[in-house]
XYZ file of C-alpha atoms in Angstrom:
321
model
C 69.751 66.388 88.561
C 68.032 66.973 85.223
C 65.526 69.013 83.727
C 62.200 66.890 84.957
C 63.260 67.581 88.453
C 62.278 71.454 88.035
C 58.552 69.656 88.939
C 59.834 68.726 92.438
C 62.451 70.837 93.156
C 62.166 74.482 94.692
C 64.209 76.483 96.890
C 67.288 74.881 96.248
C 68.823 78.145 98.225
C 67.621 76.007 101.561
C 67.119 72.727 100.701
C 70.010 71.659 98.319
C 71.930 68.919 99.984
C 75.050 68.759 97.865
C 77.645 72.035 97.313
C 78.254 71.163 93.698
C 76.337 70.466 90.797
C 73.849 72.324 88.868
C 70.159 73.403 89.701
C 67.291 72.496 87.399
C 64.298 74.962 89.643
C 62.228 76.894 87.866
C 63.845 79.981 87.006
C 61.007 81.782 87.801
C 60.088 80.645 91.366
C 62.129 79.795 94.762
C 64.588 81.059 96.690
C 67.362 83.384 94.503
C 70.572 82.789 96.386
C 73.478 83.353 93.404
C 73.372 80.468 90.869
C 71.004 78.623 93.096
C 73.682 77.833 95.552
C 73.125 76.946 99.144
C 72.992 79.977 101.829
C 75.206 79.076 104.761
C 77.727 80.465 107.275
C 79.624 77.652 107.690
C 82.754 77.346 104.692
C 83.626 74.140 105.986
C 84.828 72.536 102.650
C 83.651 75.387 100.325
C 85.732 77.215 97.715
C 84.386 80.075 96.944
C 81.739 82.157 99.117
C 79.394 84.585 96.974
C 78.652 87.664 99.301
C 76.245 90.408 99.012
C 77.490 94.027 99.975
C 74.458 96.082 100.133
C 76.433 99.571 100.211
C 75.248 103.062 98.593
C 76.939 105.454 100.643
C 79.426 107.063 98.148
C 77.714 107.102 94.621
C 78.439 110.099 91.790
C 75.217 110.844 90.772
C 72.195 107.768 90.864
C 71.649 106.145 93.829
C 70.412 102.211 93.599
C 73.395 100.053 93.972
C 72.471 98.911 97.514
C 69.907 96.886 95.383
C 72.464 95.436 93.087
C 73.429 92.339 94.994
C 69.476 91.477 95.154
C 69.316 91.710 91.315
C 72.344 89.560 90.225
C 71.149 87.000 92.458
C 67.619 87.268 90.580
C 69.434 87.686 87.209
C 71.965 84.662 88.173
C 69.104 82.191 88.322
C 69.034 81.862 84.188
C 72.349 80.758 84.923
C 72.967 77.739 86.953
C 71.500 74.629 84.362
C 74.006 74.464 82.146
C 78.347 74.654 81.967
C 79.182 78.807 81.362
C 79.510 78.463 77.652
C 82.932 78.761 75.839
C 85.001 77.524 79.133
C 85.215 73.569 78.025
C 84.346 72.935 82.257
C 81.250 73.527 84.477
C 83.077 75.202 87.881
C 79.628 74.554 89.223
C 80.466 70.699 89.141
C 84.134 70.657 89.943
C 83.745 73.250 92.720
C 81.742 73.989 95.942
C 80.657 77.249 95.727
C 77.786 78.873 98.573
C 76.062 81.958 98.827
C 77.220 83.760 101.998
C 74.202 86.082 102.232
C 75.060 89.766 102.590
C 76.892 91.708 104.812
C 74.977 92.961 108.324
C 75.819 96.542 109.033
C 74.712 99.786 110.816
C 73.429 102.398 108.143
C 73.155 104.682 110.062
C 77.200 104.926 111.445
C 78.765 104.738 107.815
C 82.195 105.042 109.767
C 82.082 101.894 111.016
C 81.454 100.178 107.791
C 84.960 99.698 106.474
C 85.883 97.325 108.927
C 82.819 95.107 109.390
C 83.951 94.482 105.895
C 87.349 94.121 106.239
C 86.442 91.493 108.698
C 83.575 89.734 107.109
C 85.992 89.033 104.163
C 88.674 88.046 106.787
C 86.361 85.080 107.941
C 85.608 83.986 104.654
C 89.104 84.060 104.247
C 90.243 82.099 107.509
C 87.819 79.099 106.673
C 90.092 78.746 103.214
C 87.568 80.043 100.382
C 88.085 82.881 98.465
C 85.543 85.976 97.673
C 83.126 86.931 94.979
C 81.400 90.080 96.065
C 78.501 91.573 94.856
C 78.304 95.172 95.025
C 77.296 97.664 96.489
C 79.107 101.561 95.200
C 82.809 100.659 94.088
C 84.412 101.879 97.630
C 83.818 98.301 99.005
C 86.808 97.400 97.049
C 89.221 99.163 99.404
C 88.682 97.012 102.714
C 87.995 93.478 100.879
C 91.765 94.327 99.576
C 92.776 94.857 102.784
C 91.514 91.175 103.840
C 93.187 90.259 100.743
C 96.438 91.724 101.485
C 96.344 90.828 104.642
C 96.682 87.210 103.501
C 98.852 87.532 100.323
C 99.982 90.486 100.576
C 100.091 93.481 97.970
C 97.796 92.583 95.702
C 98.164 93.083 91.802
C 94.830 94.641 90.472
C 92.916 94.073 87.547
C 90.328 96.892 87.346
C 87.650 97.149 84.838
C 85.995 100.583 84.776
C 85.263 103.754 83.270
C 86.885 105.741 85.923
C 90.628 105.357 87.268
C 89.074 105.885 91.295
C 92.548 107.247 92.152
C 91.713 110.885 93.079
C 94.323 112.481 95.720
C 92.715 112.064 98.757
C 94.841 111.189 102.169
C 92.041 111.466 104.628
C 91.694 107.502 104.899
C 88.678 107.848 107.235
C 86.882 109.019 104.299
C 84.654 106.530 102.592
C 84.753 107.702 98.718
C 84.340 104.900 95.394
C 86.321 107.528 93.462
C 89.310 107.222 95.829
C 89.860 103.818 97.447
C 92.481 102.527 94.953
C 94.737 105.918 95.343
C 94.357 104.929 98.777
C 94.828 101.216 98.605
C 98.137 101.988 96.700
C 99.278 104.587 99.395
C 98.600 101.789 102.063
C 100.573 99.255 100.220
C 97.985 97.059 99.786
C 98.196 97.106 95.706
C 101.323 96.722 93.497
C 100.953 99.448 90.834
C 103.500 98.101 88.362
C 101.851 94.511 88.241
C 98.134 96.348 88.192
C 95.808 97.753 85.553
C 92.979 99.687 84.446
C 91.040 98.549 81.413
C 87.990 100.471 79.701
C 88.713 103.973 81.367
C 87.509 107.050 79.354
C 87.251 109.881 81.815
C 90.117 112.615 82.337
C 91.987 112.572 86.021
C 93.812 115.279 86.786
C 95.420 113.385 89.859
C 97.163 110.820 87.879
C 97.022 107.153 87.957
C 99.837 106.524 90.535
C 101.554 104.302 88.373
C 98.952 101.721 87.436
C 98.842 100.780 83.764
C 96.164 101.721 81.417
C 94.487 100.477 78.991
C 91.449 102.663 78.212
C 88.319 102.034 76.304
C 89.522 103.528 72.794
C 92.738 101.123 73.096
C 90.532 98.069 73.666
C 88.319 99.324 70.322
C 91.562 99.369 68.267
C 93.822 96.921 69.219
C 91.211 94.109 70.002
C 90.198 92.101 72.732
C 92.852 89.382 72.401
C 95.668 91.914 72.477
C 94.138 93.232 75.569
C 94.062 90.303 77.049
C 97.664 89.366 76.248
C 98.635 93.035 78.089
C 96.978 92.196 81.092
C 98.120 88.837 81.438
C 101.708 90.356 80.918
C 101.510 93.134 83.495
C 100.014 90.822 86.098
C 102.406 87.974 85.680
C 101.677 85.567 88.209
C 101.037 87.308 91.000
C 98.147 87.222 93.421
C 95.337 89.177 91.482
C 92.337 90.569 92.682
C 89.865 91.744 90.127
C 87.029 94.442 90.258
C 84.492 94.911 87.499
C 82.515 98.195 87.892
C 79.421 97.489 85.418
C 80.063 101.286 83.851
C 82.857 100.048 81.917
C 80.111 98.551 79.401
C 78.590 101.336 76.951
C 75.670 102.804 78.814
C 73.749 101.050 75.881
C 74.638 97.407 77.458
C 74.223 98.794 80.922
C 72.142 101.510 81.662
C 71.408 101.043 85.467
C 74.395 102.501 86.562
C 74.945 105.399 89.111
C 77.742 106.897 85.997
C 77.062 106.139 82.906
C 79.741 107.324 80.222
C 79.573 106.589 76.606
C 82.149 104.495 74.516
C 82.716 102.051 76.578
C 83.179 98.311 76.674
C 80.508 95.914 74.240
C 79.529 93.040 76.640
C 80.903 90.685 74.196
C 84.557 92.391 74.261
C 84.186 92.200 77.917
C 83.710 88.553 78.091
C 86.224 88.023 75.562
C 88.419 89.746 77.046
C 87.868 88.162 80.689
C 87.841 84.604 79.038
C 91.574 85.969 77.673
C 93.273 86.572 80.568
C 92.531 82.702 81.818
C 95.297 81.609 83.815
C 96.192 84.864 85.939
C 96.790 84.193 89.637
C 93.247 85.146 90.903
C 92.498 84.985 94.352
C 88.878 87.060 94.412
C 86.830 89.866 92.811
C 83.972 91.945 93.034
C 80.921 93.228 90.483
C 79.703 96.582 91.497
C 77.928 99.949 90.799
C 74.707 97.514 89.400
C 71.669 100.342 90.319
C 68.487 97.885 89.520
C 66.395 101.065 89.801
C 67.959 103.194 86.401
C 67.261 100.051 84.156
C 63.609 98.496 83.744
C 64.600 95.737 81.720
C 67.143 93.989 83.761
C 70.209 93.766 81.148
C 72.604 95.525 83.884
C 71.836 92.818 86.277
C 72.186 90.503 83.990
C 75.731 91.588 83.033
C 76.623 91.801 86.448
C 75.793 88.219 86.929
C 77.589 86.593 83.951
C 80.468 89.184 85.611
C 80.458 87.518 88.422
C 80.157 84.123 86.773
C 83.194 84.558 84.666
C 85.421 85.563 87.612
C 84.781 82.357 89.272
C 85.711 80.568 85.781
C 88.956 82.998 86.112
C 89.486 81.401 89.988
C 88.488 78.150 88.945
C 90.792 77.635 85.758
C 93.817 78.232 87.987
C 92.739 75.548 90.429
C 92.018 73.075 87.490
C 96.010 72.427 87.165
């Protein structure tokens, strides 16, 4: 395909016939599946399944990141014409990559929600792609890691945020985004001593059951490249599962957030950063807490999809050899 073929070519979403390759539609028309990629339910073949996860049960403070998955796809269509710059490879071209379309649940019997995830990441899983998930409040972590561990078992966790979400809470019927990973680490289903938190600047009293930290005033001094070298450290090369909640960027880079908190992460030390830690084991991640309605001009969507771009460079890179 090439640039003249934006006059025939609409809805790519639908009527794509290959898995791989870029898409030259108009940006501003058709179908918005992720990175124009072809909606199906059947992974026969396909790497890596984008999902939508439509949830906004457990937010802080603004409501709106139900919408999020609808706005990175929008924001993802600027995307798809061109190799992700900087990564020397177009995993657009070299891998088959489909959106899944969201998840289908009952609103109204939030209870059963954790485990129509849990298994709607399990069948991704069983037809041999991994995950990108688009989010949704942050809780939706906790039962894709369960899939995950399921499969791989503990998983080591690379968490981007400005919150450590591991507040004391051992009621695991309760569906909170500021407790699944104290959770996930009581259930076994994360490795503490191979995980870590990167961007955090807010105080918990709880602790951080053992994870590592590196918070946003350590990233500002010590530089993106030595961050990068820490995580890739810590991690080793174990499975890795990585969740980017959009508040670790400055408020000022993405304001459409249900908790904002100031000092945080530049979107260019986030990318460099990400780009550093090329060659951890990755398995699958998520982008959440994008609230469309709290920013007018789009740039928190927008982060959210380059986000979600760079974590399938991160899965592809490892695949490459």
């Amino acid at each position: 395909m090439a640039l003249e073929d934006a006059k025939t070519q609409v809805d790519q979403a639908f009527t794509r016939d290959d898995v791989k390759g870029a898409s030259f539609e108009n940006a501003f028309g058709g179908a918005t599946s992720f990175l124009r990629r072809r909606y199906t339910k059947d992974l026969s073949g396909i790497d890596v399944a984008v999902t939508g996860i439509p949830f906004d049960q457990a937010v802080t403070n603004r409501t709106g990141t139900r919408l999020g998955p609808r706005a990175i796809r929008e924001a993802s269509t600027l995307q798809p014409y061109d190799p992700p710059y900087g990564w020397g490879f177009d995993p657009l071209g070299e891998f088959a990559v489909a959106d899944y379309g969201d998840l289908a649940f009952d609103y109204a019997k939030v209870s059963d929600f954790p485990e129509t995830l849990t298994q709607h990441i399990r069948s991704i899983l069983d037809q041999g792609a991994a995950s990108i998930a688009l989010g949704g409040d942050h809780y939706i972590s906790f039962p894709i890691i369960k899939a995950y561990a399921e499969k791989f078992g503990p998983m080591s966790l690379i968490h981007f945020d400005a919150h450590s979400d591991t507040w004391v809470d051992d009621d695991m019927e309760r569906i909170d985004h500021g407790t699944m990973f104290y959770k996930a680490i009581k259930l076994g289903l994360i490795d503490p001593k191979t995980s870590v938190q990167v961007g955090i600047r807010t105080v918990n009293l709880d602790g951080d059951m053992g994870m590592n930290i590196i918070d946003a005033p350590e990233v500002h001094e010590t530089g993106n490249a030595a961050v990068a070298a820490k995580i890739r450290q810590i991690v080793g090369d174990r499975p890795a599962y990585l969740s980017f909640d959009i508040d670790c960027l400055d408020p000022a880079y993405a304001p459409g957030t249900g908790t904002p908190v100031w000092g945080g992460l530049t979107s260019a030390q986030a990318a460099a950063i990400l780009r550093g830690i090329a060659g951890v084991n990755l398995q699958g991640g998520d982008i959440v807490e994008v609230s469309p309605p709290f920013d007018t001009t789009g740039a928190t969507a927008v982060a959210g999809a380059h986000v979600a771009m760079e974590i399938l460079c991160l899965w592809a890179w490892t695949r490459r050899g």
